[in-house]
Coordinates of C-alpha atoms in Angstrom, one line a residue:
Chain A
V13 CA 145.8 20.8 -158.3
R14 CA 148.3 18.8 -159.4
T15 CA 152.2 19.4 -158.1
I16 CA 155.6 18.7 -158.9
L17 CA 157.4 18.8 -156.0
L18 CA 161.2 19.9 -156.8
V19 CA 164.1 19.4 -154.2
A20 CA 166.4 22.0 -154.1
E21 CA 170.3 21.1 -153.6
Q22 CA 172.5 23.2 -151.6
R23 CA 175.4 22.7 -150.1
E24 CA 176.9 25.3 -147.5
G25 CA 174.6 27.8 -148.4
K26 CA 175.0 27.4 -151.8
V27 CA 172.2 26.5 -154.4
R28 CA 173.4 24.0 -156.6
E29 CA 173.4 23.8 -160.3
I30 CA 171.1 20.9 -160.8
T31 CA 168.6 22.8 -159.0
F32 CA 168.4 25.0 -162.3
E33 CA 168.5 22.1 -164.4
M34 CA 165.8 20.6 -163.0
L35 CA 163.3 23.9 -162.5
A36 CA 164.0 23.8 -166.6
K37 CA 162.2 20.4 -167.0
A38 CA 159.4 21.2 -164.4
K39 CA 158.5 24.4 -165.7
E40 CA 158.3 22.5 -169.3
L41 CA 156.1 19.7 -167.8
A42 CA 153.7 22.0 -165.4
E43 CA 152.8 24.1 -168.4
E44 CA 152.4 20.6 -170.1
I45 CA 149.9 18.8 -167.2
D46 CA 148.9 22.1 -165.6
A47 CA 150.7 21.4 -162.5
Q48 CA 151.9 23.6 -159.8
I49 CA 155.6 24.2 -158.9
S50 CA 156.8 23.9 -155.5
V51 CA 160.5 23.9 -154.7
V52 CA 161.6 22.9 -151.3
L53 CA 164.4 24.2 -149.3
L54 CA 166.5 22.0 -146.4
G55 CA 168.8 23.6 -144.2
Y56 CA 169.2 26.0 -141.5
D57 CA 169.6 29.9 -142.1
V58 CA 168.9 29.2 -145.6
D59 CA 166.2 31.7 -146.1
N60 CA 168.7 34.2 -148.0
L61 CA 168.2 31.6 -150.7
T62 CA 164.5 31.8 -151.7
K63 CA 165.3 34.8 -153.8
E64 CA 167.5 32.9 -156.0
L65 CA 164.9 29.9 -156.1
S66 CA 162.5 32.8 -156.7
I67 CA 162.3 31.3 -160.5
V68 CA 159.7 31.9 -163.4
G69 CA 157.2 28.9 -163.1
V70 CA 157.9 28.8 -159.4
D71 CA 154.4 28.6 -157.2
E72 CA 155.8 28.4 -153.6
I73 CA 158.8 27.7 -151.9
L74 CA 158.8 25.6 -149.0
L75 CA 161.3 26.5 -146.7
F76 CA 162.4 24.1 -143.9
E77 CA 164.9 25.2 -141.7
D78 CA 166.4 23.3 -138.6
E79 CA 169.8 23.2 -137.1
K80 CA 169.8 19.4 -137.3
L81 CA 169.8 20.1 -141.2
K82 CA 172.6 22.3 -140.6
I83 CA 174.7 20.0 -142.5
Y84 CA 173.0 17.3 -144.7
N85 CA 171.6 14.1 -143.3
C86 CA 170.3 11.5 -144.8
D87 CA 167.8 10.5 -142.4
G88 CA 166.7 13.8 -141.7
Y89 CA 166.1 14.7 -145.3
Q90 CA 164.3 11.1 -145.7
I91 CA 161.7 12.1 -142.7
V92 CA 160.9 15.7 -143.6
L93 CA 160.4 15.0 -147.6
S94 CA 158.3 12.0 -146.9
E95 CA 156.1 13.8 -144.4
L96 CA 156.0 16.9 -147.5
V97 CA 155.1 14.1 -150.2
K98 CA 152.6 12.4 -147.9
E99 CA 150.8 15.9 -147.4
K100 CA 151.2 17.4 -150.8
K101 CA 150.8 14.3 -152.8
P102 CA 152.9 15.5 -155.8
I103 CA 152.4 13.7 -159.2
L104 CA 156.4 13.8 -159.5
T105 CA 158.8 14.7 -157.0
M106 CA 162.3 15.5 -158.4
I107 CA 165.6 15.1 -157.1
G108 CA 169.4 15.6 -158.6
H109 CA 170.9 12.4 -159.6
T110 CA 173.6 13.9 -157.4
S111 CA 175.7 12.3 -154.3
L112 CA 173.3 13.6 -151.9
G113 CA 170.2 12.3 -154.7
V114 CA 172.1 9.1 -154.8
D115 CA 172.0 8.8 -150.9
F116 CA 169.0 9.6 -149.7
S117 CA 166.4 9.0 -152.5
P118 CA 166.2 5.1 -152.7
G119 CA 165.1 5.3 -148.9
L120 CA 162.5 8.3 -149.3
A121 CA 160.5 6.0 -152.2
T122 CA 160.7 3.1 -150.2
K123 CA 159.2 4.8 -147.0
L124 CA 156.3 6.4 -149.2
N125 CA 156.2 2.8 -151.0
L126 CA 156.4 5.0 -154.6
P127 CA 158.4 4.3 -157.4
L128 CA 161.9 5.7 -158.1
V129 CA 163.7 5.9 -161.2
T130 CA 167.1 7.2 -161.1
D131 CA 169.3 9.5 -163.7
C132 CA 167.0 10.6 -166.0
T133 CA 167.8 12.4 -169.1
D134 CA 164.4 13.0 -170.1
L135 CA 160.7 12.8 -168.4
R136 CA 157.0 13.1 -170.2
F137 CA 153.8 12.8 -169.5
S138 CA 151.0 11.3 -171.1
N139 CA 147.3 11.1 -169.5
D140 CA 149.0 11.5 -166.4
K141 CA 151.2 8.8 -166.7
L142 CA 154.9 9.0 -166.7
T143 CA 157.5 8.2 -169.0
A144 CA 161.1 8.3 -168.1
T145 CA 164.0 8.2 -170.1
R146 CA 167.2 7.0 -169.1
Q147 CA 170.8 5.5 -170.2
M148 CA 172.1 1.8 -169.3
H149 CA 175.0 -0.5 -170.1
S150 CA 177.5 2.4 -169.6
D151 CA 175.3 5.0 -171.7
K152 CA 175.5 2.4 -174.7
A153 CA 171.5 2.0 -174.5
S154 CA 168.9 4.6 -173.8
V155 CA 165.2 3.0 -172.5
E156 CA 162.4 4.3 -171.7
I157 CA 160.5 3.2 -168.1
I158 CA 157.0 3.1 -167.3
F159 CA 155.5 2.6 -163.9
P160 CA 152.8 0.3 -164.0
H161 CA 151.2 0.4 -160.7
S162 CA 151.6 3.9 -159.6
T163 CA 150.3 7.6 -160.2
Q164 CA 152.8 9.1 -158.2
Y165 CA 156.4 8.9 -159.2
I166 CA 159.8 10.0 -157.9
V167 CA 162.9 10.7 -160.5
T168 CA 166.4 12.0 -160.0
V169 CA 167.5 13.9 -162.9
R170 CA 170.8 13.5 -164.5
P171 CA 173.3 16.5 -163.7
T172 CA 173.8 18.4 -167.3
A173 CA 171.0 16.9 -168.8
F174 CA 168.8 20.5 -169.3
S175 CA 170.2 23.8 -169.5
P176 CA 169.7 25.8 -166.7
L177 CA 166.6 28.2 -166.3
K178 CA 167.4 31.0 -163.9
E179 CA 165.2 33.5 -165.1
P180 CA 163.7 35.6 -162.0
S181 CA 159.8 35.2 -161.4
S182 CA 158.3 38.7 -161.9
N183 CA 155.6 38.3 -159.6
S184 CA 156.8 37.3 -155.9
V185 CA 157.0 33.7 -155.0
K186 CA 155.2 32.7 -151.8
I187 CA 157.6 31.3 -149.3
V188 CA 155.9 28.8 -146.9
R189 CA 157.7 27.8 -143.6
V190 CA 157.4 24.4 -142.8
S191 CA 157.3 23.3 -139.2
S192 CA 160.1 20.6 -137.8
C193 CA 159.3 17.2 -137.1
L194 CA 162.8 16.1 -136.6
K195 CA 164.0 14.3 -133.3
D196 CA 167.8 13.9 -132.4
K197 CA 166.6 10.3 -132.2
H198 CA 165.5 9.6 -135.7
L199 CA 169.2 10.8 -136.8
R200 CA 171.1 7.6 -136.9
S201 CA 174.0 9.0 -138.9
E202 CA 175.9 12.5 -139.1
V203 CA 178.2 14.1 -141.2
I204 CA 180.8 15.3 -139.4
E205 CA 183.1 17.0 -141.6
I206 CA 183.3 18.2 -145.1
V207 CA 186.7 17.4 -146.7
K208 CA 187.7 19.9 -149.8
P209 CA 189.9 18.4 -152.8
F210 CA 193.3 18.6 -152.0
D211 CA 195.4 20.9 -153.6
E212 CA 197.8 18.4 -155.3
D213 CA 200.6 18.2 -157.6
V214 CA 198.8 20.0 -160.5
D215 CA 195.7 21.9 -161.2
I216 CA 194.3 20.8 -164.6
T217 CA 191.6 23.4 -164.6
K218 CA 194.6 26.0 -165.4
A219 CA 196.3 23.7 -168.5
N220 CA 196.2 25.1 -172.1
I221 CA 196.3 21.6 -173.5
I222 CA 195.4 18.3 -171.8
V223 CA 196.1 14.7 -172.7
A224 CA 193.6 12.6 -171.1
V225 CA 193.8 8.9 -170.9
G226 CA 190.8 6.3 -170.1
R227 CA 189.9 2.5 -170.5
A228 CA 192.1 1.6 -173.3
F229 CA 195.2 2.2 -171.3
K230 CA 195.3 -1.5 -169.5
T231 CA 198.6 -1.2 -167.8
E232 CA 200.6 1.4 -165.8
E233 CA 203.2 0.9 -168.2
D234 CA 201.3 2.0 -171.2
L235 CA 200.7 5.6 -169.6
V236 CA 204.4 6.1 -170.8
V237 CA 202.5 6.5 -175.1
A238 CA 200.6 9.5 -173.2
K239 CA 203.1 11.3 -171.4
N240 CA 205.6 11.3 -174.4
L241 CA 202.4 12.8 -176.3
C242 CA 202.0 15.3 -173.4
E243 CA 206.0 16.4 -173.8
A244 CA 205.7 16.6 -177.5
V245 CA 202.5 18.8 -177.6
G246 CA 203.3 20.5 -174.4
G247 CA 200.6 19.1 -172.7
V248 CA 199.5 17.8 -169.0
L249 CA 198.0 14.4 -168.2
A250 CA 194.6 13.8 -167.3
A251 CA 192.4 11.3 -166.8
S252 CA 189.1 9.5 -166.9
R253 CA 187.8 8.0 -163.7
P254 CA 189.0 4.1 -164.2
I255 CA 192.7 5.4 -164.4
T256 CA 192.5 7.5 -161.4
D257 CA 190.8 4.4 -159.6
K258 CA 193.3 2.1 -160.4
G259 CA 195.7 4.8 -158.5
W260 CA 197.9 5.2 -161.6
L261 CA 197.3 9.0 -161.5
S262 CA 196.1 11.1 -158.7
E263 CA 192.6 12.3 -158.1
A264 CA 193.6 15.9 -159.1
R265 CA 194.0 14.6 -162.5
Q266 CA 190.6 13.2 -162.9
V267 CA 188.3 15.2 -165.5
G268 CA 184.5 14.6 -165.1
L269 CA 181.4 15.2 -163.0
T270 CA 183.4 13.5 -159.9
G271 CA 186.7 15.0 -160.6
K272 CA 187.5 18.5 -162.3
I273 CA 185.8 20.7 -164.7
V274 CA 188.2 21.6 -167.5
K275 CA 188.1 24.1 -170.5
P276 CA 191.8 24.0 -172.3
K277 CA 192.3 24.7 -175.6
L278 CA 192.7 21.3 -176.9
Y279 CA 191.8 18.2 -175.3
I280 CA 193.1 15.3 -176.6
A281 CA 191.3 12.1 -175.3
L282 CA 193.1 8.6 -175.4
G283 CA 191.3 5.5 -175.4
I284 CA 188.2 7.4 -173.4
S285 CA 185.0 6.4 -174.6
G286 CA 183.2 9.1 -173.5
Q287 CA 180.4 8.5 -171.1
T288 CA 178.7 11.4 -169.4
Q289 CA 180.5 11.3 -166.3
H290 CA 183.1 12.5 -168.4
V291 CA 182.0 14.6 -171.1
A292 CA 180.4 16.6 -168.5
G293 CA 183.8 17.5 -167.4
M294 CA 185.5 18.9 -170.9
K295 CA 183.0 19.2 -173.3
N296 CA 183.5 23.1 -173.3
S297 CA 186.9 22.5 -174.3
K298 CA 187.9 24.7 -177.3
M299 CA 189.3 21.7 -179.8
I300 CA 188.6 18.3 -178.6
V301 CA 190.5 15.1 -180.5
A302 CA 189.6 12.0 -179.7
I303 CA 191.3 8.3 -180.6
N304 CA 189.5 5.5 -180.0
K305 CA 189.1 2.0 -181.7
D306 CA 185.3 2.0 -181.1
P307 CA 183.7 3.9 -184.2
T308 CA 180.2 4.0 -181.9
A309 CA 181.8 5.5 -178.8
P310 CA 180.4 8.7 -177.7
I311 CA 183.4 10.8 -177.6
F312 CA 183.4 11.4 -181.3
S313 CA 180.0 13.2 -180.9
V314 CA 181.6 15.7 -178.9
A315 CA 185.0 15.7 -180.7
D316 CA 185.7 18.5 -183.2
Y317 CA 188.4 15.8 -184.6
G318 CA 188.2 11.8 -184.6
I319 CA 190.3 8.8 -185.1
V320 CA 189.1 5.4 -185.2
A321 CA 192.0 3.5 -184.3
N322 CA 194.4 1.7 -181.9
L323 CA 195.7 4.7 -179.9
F324 CA 199.1 2.6 -179.5
D325 CA 199.6 2.6 -183.4
V326 CA 198.8 6.3 -183.7
V327 CA 200.0 8.3 -181.0
P328 CA 203.8 7.4 -181.4
I329 CA 204.2 8.6 -185.2
L330 CA 201.8 11.6 -184.0
D331 CA 204.9 12.3 -181.3
E332 CA 207.8 11.9 -184.1
Q333 CA 205.9 14.3 -186.5
I334 CA 205.3 17.0 -183.7
K335 CA 208.6 16.6 -182.6
S336 CA 210.4 16.5 -186.0
A337 CA 208.5 19.6 -187.3
Q338 CA 209.3 21.8 -184.5
E339 CA 213.0 21.2 -185.1
Chain B
V22 CA 182.9 -8.3 -137.8
N23 CA 180.2 -10.1 -139.9
I24 CA 179.9 -8.8 -143.0
V25 CA 177.3 -9.2 -146.0
V26 CA 178.3 -8.4 -149.7
C27 CA 175.9 -8.4 -152.4
V28 CA 177.3 -9.1 -155.6
K29 CA 175.9 -9.8 -159.1
S30 CA 177.0 -11.1 -162.6
V31 CA 176.6 -8.8 -165.6
P32 CA 177.2 -9.2 -168.9
I33 CA 180.1 -7.6 -170.6
I34 CA 179.6 -6.0 -173.2
E35 CA 181.9 -4.9 -176.3
K36 CA 178.8 -4.6 -179.2
L37 CA 175.4 -4.2 -177.5
I38 CA 172.5 -5.9 -179.5
I39 CA 168.8 -5.4 -178.8
N40 CA 166.4 -7.8 -178.8
E41 CA 163.8 -8.2 -181.3
E42 CA 160.9 -7.0 -178.8
G43 CA 163.0 -4.0 -178.1
T44 CA 163.2 -4.5 -174.7
N45 CA 166.7 -5.7 -173.4
I46 CA 170.1 -6.8 -174.7
T47 CA 170.0 -10.0 -176.5
G48 CA 173.6 -12.4 -177.6
E49 CA 174.1 -16.0 -177.2
D50 CA 178.1 -15.7 -176.6
L51 CA 177.6 -12.4 -174.1
Q52 CA 180.3 -12.9 -171.5
Y53 CA 179.1 -12.3 -167.8
G54 CA 181.6 -11.3 -165.2
I55 CA 181.2 -9.7 -161.2
N56 CA 180.2 -6.3 -161.5
E57 CA 182.9 -3.8 -161.2
W58 CA 181.4 -2.0 -158.2
D59 CA 180.6 -5.1 -156.5
D60 CA 184.3 -6.6 -156.5
Y61 CA 185.5 -3.5 -155.2
A62 CA 182.5 -3.8 -152.4
L63 CA 183.7 -7.4 -152.3
E64 CA 187.3 -6.1 -151.8
E65 CA 186.4 -4.2 -148.9
A66 CA 184.6 -6.8 -147.1
L67 CA 187.8 -9.0 -147.7
L68 CA 190.1 -6.3 -146.5
L69 CA 187.9 -5.6 -143.2
K70 CA 187.5 -9.6 -142.1
E71 CA 191.4 -9.7 -142.7
R72 CA 191.5 -6.7 -140.3
F73 CA 189.4 -7.5 -137.7
K74 CA 188.3 -11.1 -137.9
G75 CA 184.6 -12.5 -138.6
T76 CA 183.1 -13.7 -141.7
V77 CA 182.3 -12.4 -145.1
T78 CA 178.9 -13.9 -147.1
A79 CA 178.3 -13.6 -150.6
V80 CA 174.9 -13.0 -151.5
T81 CA 173.9 -13.1 -155.3
I82 CA 170.3 -13.2 -157.2
N83 CA 170.1 -14.7 -160.6
S84 CA 168.2 -16.1 -163.5
D85 CA 170.8 -18.3 -164.5
E86 CA 172.1 -21.1 -162.4
K87 CA 175.5 -20.7 -164.0
R88 CA 176.1 -17.5 -163.9
A89 CA 175.6 -17.5 -160.2
E90 CA 177.7 -20.2 -159.3
T91 CA 180.4 -19.2 -161.6
L92 CA 180.6 -15.8 -159.4
L93 CA 180.2 -17.2 -156.1
R94 CA 183.0 -19.4 -157.2
E95 CA 185.0 -16.6 -158.1
C96 CA 184.1 -14.8 -154.6
F97 CA 185.4 -18.4 -152.5
A98 CA 188.4 -18.1 -154.4
K99 CA 189.0 -14.4 -153.2
G100 CA 188.4 -15.1 -149.6
I101 CA 184.6 -15.2 -148.8
D102 CA 183.3 -17.9 -146.2
R103 CA 179.7 -18.6 -147.1
A104 CA 178.0 -17.9 -150.5
I105 CA 174.1 -17.9 -150.8
E106 CA 172.6 -17.9 -153.9
V107 CA 168.9 -17.5 -155.0
V108 CA 168.2 -18.3 -158.9
D109 CA 164.7 -18.5 -160.4
S110 CA 164.5 -18.0 -164.3
S111 CA 161.8 -15.4 -163.6
F112 CA 164.4 -13.3 -162.4
E113 CA 165.5 -11.9 -166.0
D114 CA 163.7 -9.2 -165.5
L115 CA 163.7 -7.6 -162.2
D116 CA 163.9 -3.8 -161.1
P117 CA 165.5 -2.4 -158.3
S118 CA 162.7 -2.8 -155.7
M119 CA 162.3 -6.3 -156.5
T120 CA 166.2 -7.2 -155.9
A121 CA 165.8 -5.5 -152.7
N122 CA 162.9 -7.3 -151.5
L123 CA 164.5 -10.4 -152.5
L124 CA 168.0 -9.9 -150.9
W125 CA 166.1 -8.6 -147.5
K126 CA 164.6 -12.1 -147.4
V127 CA 167.7 -13.8 -147.5
I128 CA 169.7 -11.1 -145.3
T129 CA 167.1 -10.6 -142.6
D130 CA 167.9 -14.2 -141.0
L131 CA 171.9 -13.9 -141.2
Q132 CA 174.0 -12.5 -138.5
F133 CA 175.5 -9.0 -139.8
D134 CA 177.2 -5.8 -138.9
I135 CA 178.0 -4.9 -142.1
I136 CA 176.5 -5.0 -145.5
L137 CA 178.3 -3.9 -148.5
T138 CA 176.6 -3.5 -152.0
G139 CA 178.1 -1.6 -155.0
V140 CA 177.2 2.1 -155.8
Q141 CA 175.8 0.6 -159.1
A142 CA 175.6 -2.1 -161.6
S143 CA 177.1 -1.6 -164.6
D144 CA 174.4 -2.9 -166.7
N145 CA 171.4 -0.8 -165.4
G146 CA 172.9 1.6 -163.5
Y147 CA 170.0 2.2 -161.2
S148 CA 171.8 2.9 -157.7
E149 CA 169.0 2.1 -156.0
V150 CA 169.5 -1.6 -154.6
G151 CA 171.5 -0.7 -151.4
G152 CA 169.4 2.4 -150.6
I153 CA 166.3 0.3 -150.9
L154 CA 167.7 -2.6 -148.7
S155 CA 169.0 -0.6 -145.9
E156 CA 164.9 0.6 -145.5
L157 CA 163.6 -3.0 -145.5
L158 CA 166.3 -3.8 -142.9
N159 CA 165.3 -0.9 -140.8
I160 CA 169.4 0.0 -140.8
P161 CA 171.6 3.4 -141.7
Q162 CA 173.1 3.3 -145.0
V163 CA 176.0 5.6 -146.8
A164 CA 175.9 5.5 -150.6
I165 CA 179.0 6.1 -152.6
T166 CA 181.5 5.1 -149.7
T167 CA 185.4 5.7 -150.6
H168 CA 186.8 5.1 -147.1
L169 CA 185.5 2.7 -144.3
D170 CA 186.8 3.2 -140.7
I171 CA 185.6 0.9 -138.1
N172 CA 185.7 1.4 -134.4
E173 CA 184.9 -2.0 -133.2
T174 CA 184.4 -1.7 -129.6
A175 CA 182.2 1.4 -129.9
R176 CA 180.6 -0.1 -132.6
Y177 CA 180.6 2.7 -135.1
V178 CA 181.7 3.6 -138.5
T179 CA 183.3 6.7 -140.2
A180 CA 182.6 6.4 -143.8
Q181 CA 183.9 9.0 -146.7
Q182 CA 181.2 9.9 -148.8
E183 CA 182.0 11.1 -152.3
L184 CA 180.2 14.4 -153.3
E185 CA 180.9 16.4 -156.8
G186 CA 184.0 18.2 -157.7
G187 CA 186.5 16.1 -155.7
A188 CA 184.8 17.0 -152.4
K189 CA 184.0 14.5 -149.7
Q190 CA 182.2 14.2 -146.3
K191 CA 183.0 12.2 -143.6
V192 CA 179.5 10.2 -142.2
K193 CA 179.6 9.0 -139.0
T194 CA 176.9 5.9 -138.2
R195 CA 176.4 3.2 -135.9
L196 CA 176.4 -0.8 -136.9
P197 CA 175.0 -2.3 -138.2
A198 CA 175.1 -0.3 -141.4
L199 CA 174.7 -0.7 -144.9
F200 CA 177.4 1.1 -147.5
T201 CA 177.4 1.1 -151.1
I202 CA 180.9 1.2 -152.2
Q203 CA 182.5 3.0 -155.1
T204 CA 185.0 2.0 -157.1
G205 CA 188.9 3.1 -156.6
I206 CA 188.1 2.6 -152.7
N207 CA 190.8 -0.3 -152.8
S208 CA 192.6 -2.3 -154.9
P209 CA 190.6 -5.9 -155.9
R210 CA 193.0 -9.3 -155.6
Y211 CA 193.2 -11.7 -158.3
A212 CA 192.6 -15.1 -157.1
S213 CA 195.6 -17.6 -157.3
L214 CA 195.0 -20.6 -159.4
R215 CA 195.4 -22.6 -156.4
K216 CA 192.4 -21.0 -154.8
T217 CA 190.4 -21.2 -157.6
M218 CA 191.1 -24.8 -157.6
D219 CA 190.0 -25.0 -154.0
A220 CA 187.0 -22.8 -154.7
S221 CA 185.1 -25.3 -156.9
K222 CA 184.7 -27.6 -153.9
R223 CA 183.4 -25.1 -151.9
K224 CA 179.5 -25.4 -150.5
I225 CA 177.2 -23.0 -152.0
A226 CA 173.7 -22.5 -150.3
K227 CA 171.3 -22.4 -152.7
L228 CA 167.4 -21.4 -152.2
T229 CA 164.9 -21.0 -154.2
M230 CA 161.6 -19.3 -153.9
K231 CA 160.0 -22.2 -152.3
D232 CA 162.4 -21.7 -149.5
L233 CA 162.1 -18.0 -149.2
K234 CA 158.3 -18.5 -148.9
L235 CA 157.6 -16.4 -152.0
N236 CA 155.7 -17.2 -155.4
H237 CA 155.9 -15.3 -158.3
N238 CA 152.8 -13.0 -157.8
E239 CA 154.5 -11.8 -154.4
I240 CA 157.6 -10.9 -156.0
E241 CA 155.6 -9.2 -158.7
R242 CA 154.2 -7.3 -156.5
N243 CA 156.9 -5.4 -155.1
R244 CA 157.9 -4.0 -158.7
K245 CA 157.9 -0.3 -159.5
L246 CA 159.4 0.1 -163.0
R247 CA 159.3 -1.7 -166.3
V248 CA 161.2 -1.1 -169.4
K249 CA 159.1 -0.1 -172.0
R250 CA 161.9 0.3 -174.8
M251 CA 165.0 0.0 -175.3
F252 CA 167.4 1.3 -178.1
I253 CA 170.8 2.8 -179.0
P254 CA 170.7 6.4 -178.7
R255 CA 171.3 8.4 -181.8
T256 CA 174.3 10.5 -181.1
E257 CA 175.1 13.4 -183.7
K258 CA 178.6 12.4 -185.1
K259 CA 180.1 16.1 -184.9
A260 CA 184.1 14.7 -184.9
K261 CA 185.5 15.1 -188.3
L262 CA 187.0 11.8 -188.8
I263 CA 190.8 11.4 -190.1
E264 CA 190.5 8.3 -192.2
G265 CA 193.4 6.2 -193.3
E266 CA 196.4 4.0 -192.1
P267 CA 197.5 4.6 -188.6
K268 CA 200.6 6.8 -190.1
E269 CA 198.9 8.6 -192.3
T270 CA 196.1 9.9 -189.3
A271 CA 198.9 10.3 -187.2
M272 CA 200.9 12.8 -190.1
K273 CA 197.2 14.6 -191.0
L274 CA 196.4 15.1 -187.2
A275 CA 200.0 16.6 -186.3
E276 CA 199.5 19.1 -189.3
I277 CA 195.9 19.9 -187.9
L278 CA 197.3 20.7 -184.5
Q279 CA 200.1 22.4 -185.5
K280 CA 198.3 24.5 -187.7
E281 CA 195.0 25.2 -185.4
V282 CA 197.1 25.1 -181.6
I283 CA 200.4 24.2 -181.1

C-alpha cells in the first residue's frame, strides 16, 4: 500500500495551522492514488495532540517522543525522519514550508538522496509521477516541476496555499509509538531559547485603519508621504518586509507571514507588489486599497479598489482632498 | 575566522518574459545583480572579518563568464580577500542539488570556519542550496539566520533563527557550521568608486569542470528536479480600478474612502 507521510508541525505543544492545510491536500491526493496517510508527530509530552490530529482521512499517527526533541532540533528531526522514510518508503513526504521546514528539509532529502521541491502551491499525481506547482521570480512566474529520476518525493508546502481540514475522524485513528534512535552525539546544535516578539511602540493588529508602505519607497525620507496620509485618515503606519529590513520602521510594524496578521477596516497598500509573504498577513482586511504603478502587481488581485499610478503623484492630492473635506 | 560566502548573480526583472519553450525567462537586455539575500550574507561575512580578523572567500557558480566576473568584482570592491568562480555554459539549468554539489566540490578543499549563503535566491526561491551543502560537508547548519554571535575561543556560535509571526529562536552550534542569512540582518555597504577601481585589478580564481574533475554526466547525475513548464500565473483581478489622471484618481478615491470608511 502506498503511503503519504505528513510531518505535523508543533511548537511549544501547539499544532501549527500548516499541518491542517497540508492534511487537506494529503486527503485529496490519497483518494486519487489510493494511499494511506501517516501523520508523524515529533516532540516530548505531546501525546495529548494526537486527538487534534485525528482528522478525517488520517490512517495512523506515528508518535515519536524523546526529551531531546522537547524543543525542535535540526539534526534530531533529520535523523528521526530519515529513519521513518527509509522504513515506510512513502511515495510522498509533506513538510510545511515554515521556518522549521526550511531548516531541516534540505538536509533530510540529501541524507535520503531523494528530490525535494519547496514552497509548493499545488501537487498532483499522474501514473504515480508527481508534478509540483510553485512560484518563482518573486511570485511573478509559476512553474511545474517534475522529477526525472525518482519514484519518491519530498515537498514543502506553502502556508495558506490550501484551506485547513479540521473535520475529526469518525473512527479512532491508530496511534503508533516510534522508539527513539537519538543519541546526544547526534545533535550538533541546540535551541537554547525561543524569543517572543517584543511588545514595541505600537500594536498594528488593533488598528482600524492601516497605511502600509512597500518597496516603492526608495529612501527613508519618502516615508513622510505615507505618514501624512496616516494623519489624514487617522491610520497607523505599517510596512512590508523590505522596509523593516532596512530598519526604517520597527519589526513590530511588519505585515506578513513573518510579521503580523492584521484585519483592519481599511488597509491602504502603497507601492506594495503583493507577494504571498505579505498578502497572507492582510488579505482578510475589510477593505483593501492598493496604489502601485505596475498594473500586473498581484496586490490588485486582493484589493477592492486599485489605482495604477506612481503613488507619489496620487497620495499628496489624496491627503488634501480628505483633509479639506473634514474641515 | 575564515569565512566562505556563496553568492549568486540573479536577473533583475521589471517585466517577466517567458521563452518560446515555456521553461524559463528570456530577454536580451536583462540586467543582473547580486541576489538580495546573498548581499546580506556577504555583508555579514565582512562584518565578522572586521571583528575577528581572518579571510572572506566568495564562491559563485554561473553559466556566463561576464556575469560571474561582474559579481565577484563587486564582492572585491566591498572587501573580500579571495574569489572563486566555476563557469560553464551548461550551468544554465542547474537545480539546487546540482548547485550544492558543485559548491561542495569547490569548498571542500578550502579552510573554513563558517559558510554563509543567502536564505534563498530571488529568481527560483528554493531555499535548498545551503541545507544540502551543509549535509554534503557534514557540518551543522542554521537556516534563516537573523543574528550571529561568535565565541571564537570556545569555537561555537549562537545564531538567532527567524520563526513565524515575529518570534525567533536562539540556536547554539559548534564550528565549523553553515548559516543561511535572512534579509535585514545588517545594512549592506556600498562600494566606493576607488575600491571599485581597485577591484578590477584583483585576481579571480577560475575553475573549470576539468579542474574539479567533473564531466557533464556526473553533474547531471545529481539532478533531482526539472522545470517542465513556466507560465505567468493568471490572477483574478478583483480590484475595481480607478482610472484617470493622478489628480482625478485621488479625488475619486477620497470620495470612496469618505463614504465607506472614514
